[in-house]
Each structure stands twice: as C-alpha cells, then as structure tokens.
C-alpha positions as a LaTeX table, in Angstrom:
\begin{tabular}{lrrr}
\hline
Residue & $x$ (\AA) & $y$ (\AA) & $z$ (\AA) \\
\hline
Met1 & 21.65 & $-5.62$ & 16.99 \\
Thr2 & 18.56 & $-7.23$ & 18.46 \\
Arg3 & 15.65 & $-8.24$ & 16.27 \\
Ala4 & 13.81 & $-5.14$ & 17.50 \\
Gln5 & 16.66 & $-2.87$ & 16.43 \\
Arg6 & 16.79 & $-4.48$ & 12.98 \\
Ile7 & 13.02 & $-4.08$ & 12.56 \\
Leu8 & 13.15 & $-0.42$ & 13.57 \\
Glu9 & 16.08 & 0.25 & 11.25 \\
Trp10 & 14.16 & $-1.36$ & 8.39 \\
Tyr11 & 11.16 & 0.87 & 9.08 \\
Arg12 & 13.34 & 3.98 & 9.22 \\
Thr13 & 14.73 & 3.31 & 5.74 \\
Leu14 & 11.53 & 2.17 & 4.01 \\
Glu15 & 10.90 & 4.00 & 0.76 \\
Ile16 & 9.27 & 3.29 & $-2.58$ \\
Asn17 & 11.16 & 4.65 & $-5.57$ \\
Val18 & 8.41 & 4.13 & $-8.14$ \\
Asp19 & 6.79 & 6.79 & $-10.30$ \\
Leu20 & 3.18 & 5.97 & $-9.40$ \\
Pro21 & 0.18 & 7.51 & $-11.22$ \\
Ala22 & $-0.76$ & 11.00 & $-10.05$ \\
His23 & $-4.00$ & 9.86 & $-8.40$ \\
Ile24 & $-2.15$ & 7.37 & $-6.13$ \\
Asp25 & 0.03 & 8.33 & $-3.19$ \\
Val26 & 2.19 & 6.32 & $-0.79$ \\
Leu27 & 1.33 & 5.96 & 2.90 \\
Asn28 & 4.65 & 6.05 & 4.72 \\
Pro29 & 4.03 & 6.61 & 8.44 \\
Tyr30 & 7.75 & 6.28 & 9.22 \\
Lys31 & 8.72 & 9.30 & 7.14 \\
Glu32 & 8.85 & 12.40 & 9.32 \\
Met33 & 7.22 & 10.50 & 12.19 \\
Ser34 & 6.90 & 12.66 & 15.31 \\
Asp35 & 9.16 & 11.90 & 18.26 \\
Ser36 & 6.28 & 10.75 & 20.46 \\
Thr37 & 4.85 & 8.46 & 17.79 \\
Tyr38 & 8.25 & 6.94 & 17.11 \\
Ala39 & 8.78 & 6.47 & 20.86 \\
Ala40 & 5.57 & 4.40 & 21.02 \\
Leu41 & 6.60 & 2.40 & 17.94 \\
Gln42 & 9.99 & 1.77 & 19.51 \\
Glu43 & 8.44 & 0.76 & 22.84 \\
Phe44 & 6.22 & $-1.79$ & 21.09 \\
Tyr45 & 9.01 & $-3.51$ & 19.18 \\
Glu46 & 11.53 & $-3.37$ & 22.00 \\
Arg47 & 8.97 & $-4.90$ & 24.35 \\
Tyr48 & 8.19 & $-7.88$ & 22.14 \\
Tyr49 & 11.23 & $-8.38$ & 19.90 \\
Ser50 & 14.36 & $-7.57$ & 21.92 \\
Asp51 & 15.76 & $-11.07$ & 21.51 \\
Glu52 & 17.06 & $-13.39$ & 18.83 \\
Arg53 & 14.29 & $-16.00$ & 18.82 \\
Pro54 & 12.98 & $-16.68$ & 15.30 \\
Arg55 & 9.39 & $-15.74$ & 14.57 \\
Lys56 & 6.75 & $-17.12$ & 12.26 \\
Leu57 & 5.63 & $-14.78$ & 9.50 \\
Leu58 & 2.12 & $-13.40$ & 9.07 \\
Met59 & 1.47 & $-10.89$ & 6.29 \\
Gly60 & $-1.35$ & $-8.56$ & 5.42 \\
Ile61 & $-1.82$ & $-6.77$ & 2.11 \\
Asn62 & $-0.56$ & $-3.24$ & 2.76 \\
Pro63 & $-1.20$ & $-0.72$ & 5.57 \\
Gly64 & $-4.49$ & 1.16 & 5.66 \\
Arg65 & $-4.85$ & 4.84 & 6.37 \\
Leu66 & $-6.66$ & 4.34 & 9.72 \\
Gly67 & $-4.41$ & 1.65 & 11.19 \\
Ala68 & $-0.75$ & 1.03 & 10.43 \\
Gly69 & $-0.83$ & 3.96 & 8.04 \\
Leu70 & $-0.86$ & 6.10 & 11.19 \\
Thr71 & 0.63 & 3.95 & 13.97 \\
Gly72 & 3.30 & 2.25 & 11.87 \\
Ile73 & 2.44 & $-1.09$ & 13.53 \\
Pro74 & 0.51 & $-3.51$ & 11.28 \\
Phe75 & $-3.10$ & $-4.15$ & 12.31 \\
Thr76 & $-2.73$ & $-1.95$ & 15.37 \\
Asp77 & $-4.77$ & 1.12 & 16.27 \\
Thr78 & $-5.04$ & 3.41 & 19.29 \\
Pro79 & $-7.28$ & 1.11 & 21.40 \\
Ala80 & $-4.94$ & $-1.82$ & 20.78 \\
Leu81 & $-1.92$ & 0.18 & 21.95 \\
Glu82 & $-3.80$ & 1.50 & 24.96 \\
Ser83 & $-4.77$ & $-2.06$ & 25.91 \\
Ile84 & $-1.06$ & $-2.85$ & 26.43 \\
Gly85 & $-0.26$ & 0.45 & 28.13 \\
Ile86 & 1.42 & 2.21 & 25.21 \\
Glu87 & 0.44 & 5.82 & 24.56 \\
Met88 & 0.70 & 7.36 & 21.10 \\
Pro89 & $-0.55$ & 10.86 & 22.00 \\
Glu90 & $-0.49$ & 12.37 & 18.52 \\
Val91 & $-2.42$ & 9.46 & 16.96 \\
Asn92 & $-6.07$ & 8.74 & 17.66 \\
Thr93 & $-7.47$ & 6.14 & 15.29 \\
Thr94 & $-9.63$ & 3.03 & 15.21 \\
Glu95 & $-9.71$ & 0.36 & 12.51 \\
Thr96 & $-11.95$ & $-2.68$ & 12.13 \\
Ser97 & $-9.09$ & $-4.90$ & 10.94 \\
Ala98 & $-7.05$ & $-4.01$ & 14.02 \\
Asp99 & $-10.05$ & $-4.79$ & 16.21 \\
Phe100 & $-10.28$ & $-8.33$ & 14.86 \\
Val101 & $-6.54$ & $-9.03$ & 14.84 \\
Trp102 & $-6.22$ & $-8.02$ & 18.47 \\
Arg103 & $-9.09$ & $-10.35$ & 19.31 \\
Val104 & $-6.98$ & $-13.05$ & 17.65 \\
Val105 & $-3.96$ & $-11.96$ & 19.71 \\
Glu106 & $-5.98$ & $-12.36$ & 22.92 \\
Ala107 & $-7.46$ & $-15.69$ & 21.83 \\
Tyr108 & $-3.94$ & $-16.91$ & 21.03 \\
Gly109 & $-2.85$ & $-16.27$ & 24.60 \\
Gly110 & $-2.18$ & $-12.53$ & 24.76 \\
Pro111 & 0.45 & $-10.19$ & 23.31 \\
Glu112 & 3.47 & $-11.84$ & 24.95 \\
Ala113 & 2.51 & $-15.27$ & 23.65 \\
Phe114 & 1.50 & $-14.03$ & 20.21 \\
Phe115 & 4.36 & $-11.66$ & 19.43 \\
Gly116 & 6.80 & $-14.08$ & 21.02 \\
Glu117 & 6.00 & $-16.43$ & 18.14 \\
Trp118 & 4.73 & $-14.21$ & 15.31 \\
Phe119 & 5.72 & $-11.13$ & 13.37 \\
Ile120 & 3.02 & $-9.28$ & 11.43 \\
Gly121 & 4.22 & $-7.64$ & 8.26 \\
Gly122 & 2.76 & $-6.80$ & 4.88 \\
Val123 & 3.23 & $-7.86$ & 1.28 \\
Ser124 & 3.89 & $-4.16$ & 0.90 \\
Pro125 & 4.96 & $-2.70$ & 4.26 \\
Leu126 & 3.98 & 0.73 & 2.94 \\
Gly127 & 0.40 & 1.58 & 2.06 \\
Phe128 & $-1.35$ & 3.43 & $-0.71$ \\
Ile129 & $-4.23$ & 5.86 & $-1.10$ \\
Gln130 & $-6.02$ & 7.08 & $-4.20$ \\
Lys131 & $-8.24$ & 10.06 & $-4.91$ \\
Asn132 & $-11.76$ & 8.97 & $-5.77$ \\
Asp133 & $-14.34$ & 10.68 & $-7.99$ \\
Lys134 & $-15.43$ & 12.87 & $-5.07$ \\
Gly135 & $-11.90$ & 14.09 & $-4.49$ \\
Asn136 & $-11.46$ & 12.08 & $-1.26$ \\
Trp137 & $-8.42$ & 9.99 & $-0.46$ \\
Val138 & $-9.32$ & 6.32 & 0.14 \\
Asn139 & $-7.36$ & 3.11 & 0.66 \\
Phe140 & $-5.80$ & 1.46 & $-2.38$ \\
Asn141 & $-4.45$ & $-2.11$ & $-2.42$ \\
Tyr142 & $-1.34$ & $-2.89$ & $-4.44$ \\
Tyr143 & $-3.32$ & $-5.32$ & $-6.65$ \\
Asp144 & $-6.25$ & $-2.98$ & $-7.39$ \\
Ser145 & $-4.63$ & $-1.99$ & $-10.68$ \\
Pro146 & $-2.66$ & $-4.52$ & $-12.79$ \\
Asp147 & $-0.41$ & $-1.72$ & $-14.03$ \\
Val148 & 0.36 & $-0.48$ & $-10.51$ \\
Gln149 & 0.89 & $-4.05$ & $-9.29$ \\
Lys150 & 3.44 & $-4.59$ & $-12.05$ \\
Met151 & 5.22 & $-1.36$ & $-11.12$ \\
Leu152 & 5.35 & $-2.37$ & $-7.46$ \\
Thr153 & 6.43 & $-5.99$ & $-7.99$ \\
Pro154 & 10.21 & $-5.37$ & $-7.64$ \\
Phe155 & 9.58 & $-3.52$ & $-4.34$ \\
Ile156 & 7.28 & $-6.31$ & $-3.11$ \\
Ile157 & 9.84 & $-9.01$ & $-3.96$ \\
Glu158 & 12.54 & $-7.10$ & $-2.08$ \\
Gln159 & 10.34 & $-6.52$ & 0.96 \\
Ile160 & 9.14 & $-10.11$ & 1.26 \\
Gln161 & 12.74 & $-11.27$ & 1.25 \\
Ile162 & 13.69 & $-8.68$ & 3.88 \\
Gln163 & 10.81 & $-9.69$ & 6.16 \\
Lys164 & 11.64 & $-13.37$ & 5.77 \\
Glu165 & 15.18 & $-12.60$ & 6.92 \\
Leu166 & 14.03 & $-10.26$ & 9.71 \\
Val167 & 12.07 & $-13.04$ & 11.39 \\
Gly168 & 14.87 & $-15.56$ & 11.11 \\
Gly169 & 14.26 & $-17.29$ & 7.78 \\
Ala170 & 10.64 & $-18.46$ & 8.05 \\
Asp171 & 9.84 & $-21.16$ & 5.49 \\
Lys172 & 6.06 & $-20.95$ & 5.97 \\
Leu173 & 3.72 & $-17.99$ & 5.58 \\
Val174 & 0.26 & $-17.18$ & 6.88 \\
Leu175 & $-1.37$ & $-14.66$ & 4.60 \\
Phe176 & $-4.40$ & $-12.43$ & 5.13 \\
Gly177 & $-6.43$ & $-12.42$ & 1.92 \\
Thr178 & $-7.75$ & $-15.52$ & 0.17 \\
Gly179 & $-8.35$ & $-13.88$ & $-3.21$ \\
Lys180 & $-6.11$ & $-11.53$ & $-5.16$ \\
Asn181 & $-3.48$ & $-11.32$ & $-2.43$ \\
Leu182 & $-3.05$ & $-15.09$ & $-2.31$ \\
Lys183 & $-2.96$ & $-15.34$ & $-6.10$ \\
Ala184 & $-0.29$ & $-12.64$ & $-6.41$ \\
Ile185 & 1.96 & $-14.01$ & $-3.67$ \\
Gly186 & 1.39 & $-17.60$ & $-4.73$ \\
Asn187 & 2.64 & $-16.75$ & $-8.22$ \\
Leu188 & 5.67 & $-14.88$ & $-6.88$ \\
Asn189 & 6.44 & $-17.74$ & $-4.51$ \\
Lys190 & 6.56 & $-20.15$ & $-7.45$ \\
Glu191 & 9.26 & $-17.94$ & $-8.99$ \\
His192 & 11.28 & $-17.21$ & $-5.86$ \\
Asp193 & 10.68 & $-20.30$ & $-3.70$ \\
Trp194 & 10.48 & $-18.37$ & $-0.41$ \\
Phe195 & 7.99 & $-20.60$ & 1.38 \\
Val196 & 7.25 & $-24.31$ & 1.34 \\
Gln197 & 3.71 & $-23.59$ & 2.54 \\
Ile198 & 1.32 & $-20.64$ & 2.39 \\
Asp199 & $-1.85$ & $-20.75$ & 4.49 \\
Ala200 & $-4.36$ & $-18.06$ & 3.57 \\
Leu201 & $-7.00$ & $-16.68$ & 5.91 \\
Glu202 & $-9.84$ & $-14.28$ & 5.20 \\
His203 & $-8.81$ & $-10.67$ & 5.57 \\
Pro204 & $-9.81$ & $-9.30$ & 9.00 \\
Arg205 & $-11.74$ & $-6.47$ & 7.38 \\
Phe206 & $-13.84$ & $-9.00$ & 5.45 \\
Val207 & $-14.67$ & $-10.82$ & 8.68 \\
Met208 & $-15.66$ & $-7.64$ & 10.50 \\
Gln209 & $-17.64$ & $-6.21$ & 7.59 \\
Tyr210 & $-19.40$ & $-9.28$ & 6.21 \\
Arg211 & $-19.18$ & $-12.05$ & 8.85 \\
Arg212 & $-19.46$ & $-10.11$ & 12.10 \\
Lys213 & $-22.07$ & $-12.44$ & 13.57 \\
Arg214 & $-19.62$ & $-15.30$ & 13.12 \\
Ile215 & $-16.62$ & $-13.68$ & 14.85 \\
Pro216 & $-16.23$ & $-16.52$ & 17.42 \\
Glu217 & $-16.12$ & $-19.06$ & 14.59 \\
Tyr218 & $-13.47$ & $-17.07$ & 12.72 \\
Leu219 & $-11.41$ & $-16.53$ & 15.87 \\
Glu220 & $-11.32$ & $-20.28$ & 16.36 \\
Lys221 & $-10.34$ & $-20.80$ & 12.73 \\
Phe222 & $-7.56$ & $-18.18$ & 12.82 \\
Val223 & $-6.06$ & $-19.48$ & 16.07 \\
Ala224 & $-6.19$ & $-23.08$ & 14.80 \\
Thr225 & $-4.37$ & $-22.06$ & 11.60 \\
Leu226 & $-1.74$ & $-20.13$ & 13.55 \\
Asn227 & $-1.18$ & $-23.15$ & 15.80 \\
Met228 & $-0.66$ & $-25.57$ & 12.91 \\
\hline
\end{tabular}
C-alpha cells in the first residue's frame, strides 16, 4: 500500500468508543461520507501522498465544524480545494484557520512542495461539538473540559502513535497551539517519548482573529519554523 492508501484506510476506520457527556457530540466526517466527497478526499491524498517518502508531522488540535469537520482534510475548506482544482460538490464551507494555513502552504512553495514534506494531522483526528446555552452546536476542543480530556486521552495516545507511523516515524513535531494544546501534548510526550522536539506555533485561528494585521509577520515565522 502507498502512504496515500494507508492514510485513507486510517480515515475510513476512525472511531471514538467513548461515552461522552450528552451535550458533546463527535464530528466524524468520514462516517457515511458521500461518494463525491470521498472522491475529492481520495484525489487529494493520492495526488500528494502516493509514494513512500517520509513526511514531517504537523498537528492541529481537532477538526472544526466548518473545515476538516466537513472536508475531512485538516485545515482545508472549499476555496483551498478549488485553488488546486479539486471539486467537493456537496461541501461548501470556508474557515479562517484554513485560510491562514493555505497562505502558509503557498509561502512554503506551494502544495507540491509543502505536502511533499509535511503531513497535517490532529491531536484528535476527529472533532467535537457541544450544545451551548442557546441550543446551538459550536466547536469544542478536547481540552476544554478536564473530565472529557481524561476520557479522550487513551484515544489521543493511540492516534498520535498511528500518525507518527503513517508519516514514516517522525521524531519531531510542529504543533498548532501554544497554550493548553502544547501543555497536554508536552505532558504526554514525557510519558511516551514520541518526539525529541516539539515546536509550537500560534493556532491559525488566533492569528486570523487577533493578529490579522500582522499576517505577513506570522507567515514568515511559520515558514521559518517549518524550515528548521
């Protein structure tokens, strides 16, 4: 199997067997994915990962409901897919995090250069939503509740190990999230000794929401970190 085939097989079998609180639900875009959406997902990974070259590992927190929670491709929305000529006709979504990450991809040298060297995954490759006081479903990060984080820790440990193996045994990690995400993964890394080095970058959503006027500065910082 090529790396692309192994990635796709992993996605097809992703499942969380945890009895989460009633107000929290799992975002699993790969479950009952339509044929056309899966075809686009398959086209993406076969285009960039149909080889055996090892990749470096970049991880986000967990998919959001407007990005990978719909497309199945981390930090990728409809405009990003359209920019590389991939149509996902049943999905029409935009996400600020995807916007920034694809600016990073371009600044790095374009999709072929970036995905030829990097794989983007997630501490949890499946996302979460919770019902707020108004009855609306909103994004939920795995660390937003200590109890939920504890419940999810066995799944997270398993998935980090799987992703490390999928990319060819990466011994370094670039992580999106300099706060709670870094603390959680730093602590787990001390126990499991996955990575000799973890470099944390601000989460793309933080940059787009709170540092938008400084996007060129952050692009330079992100590309420099990825090139280290």
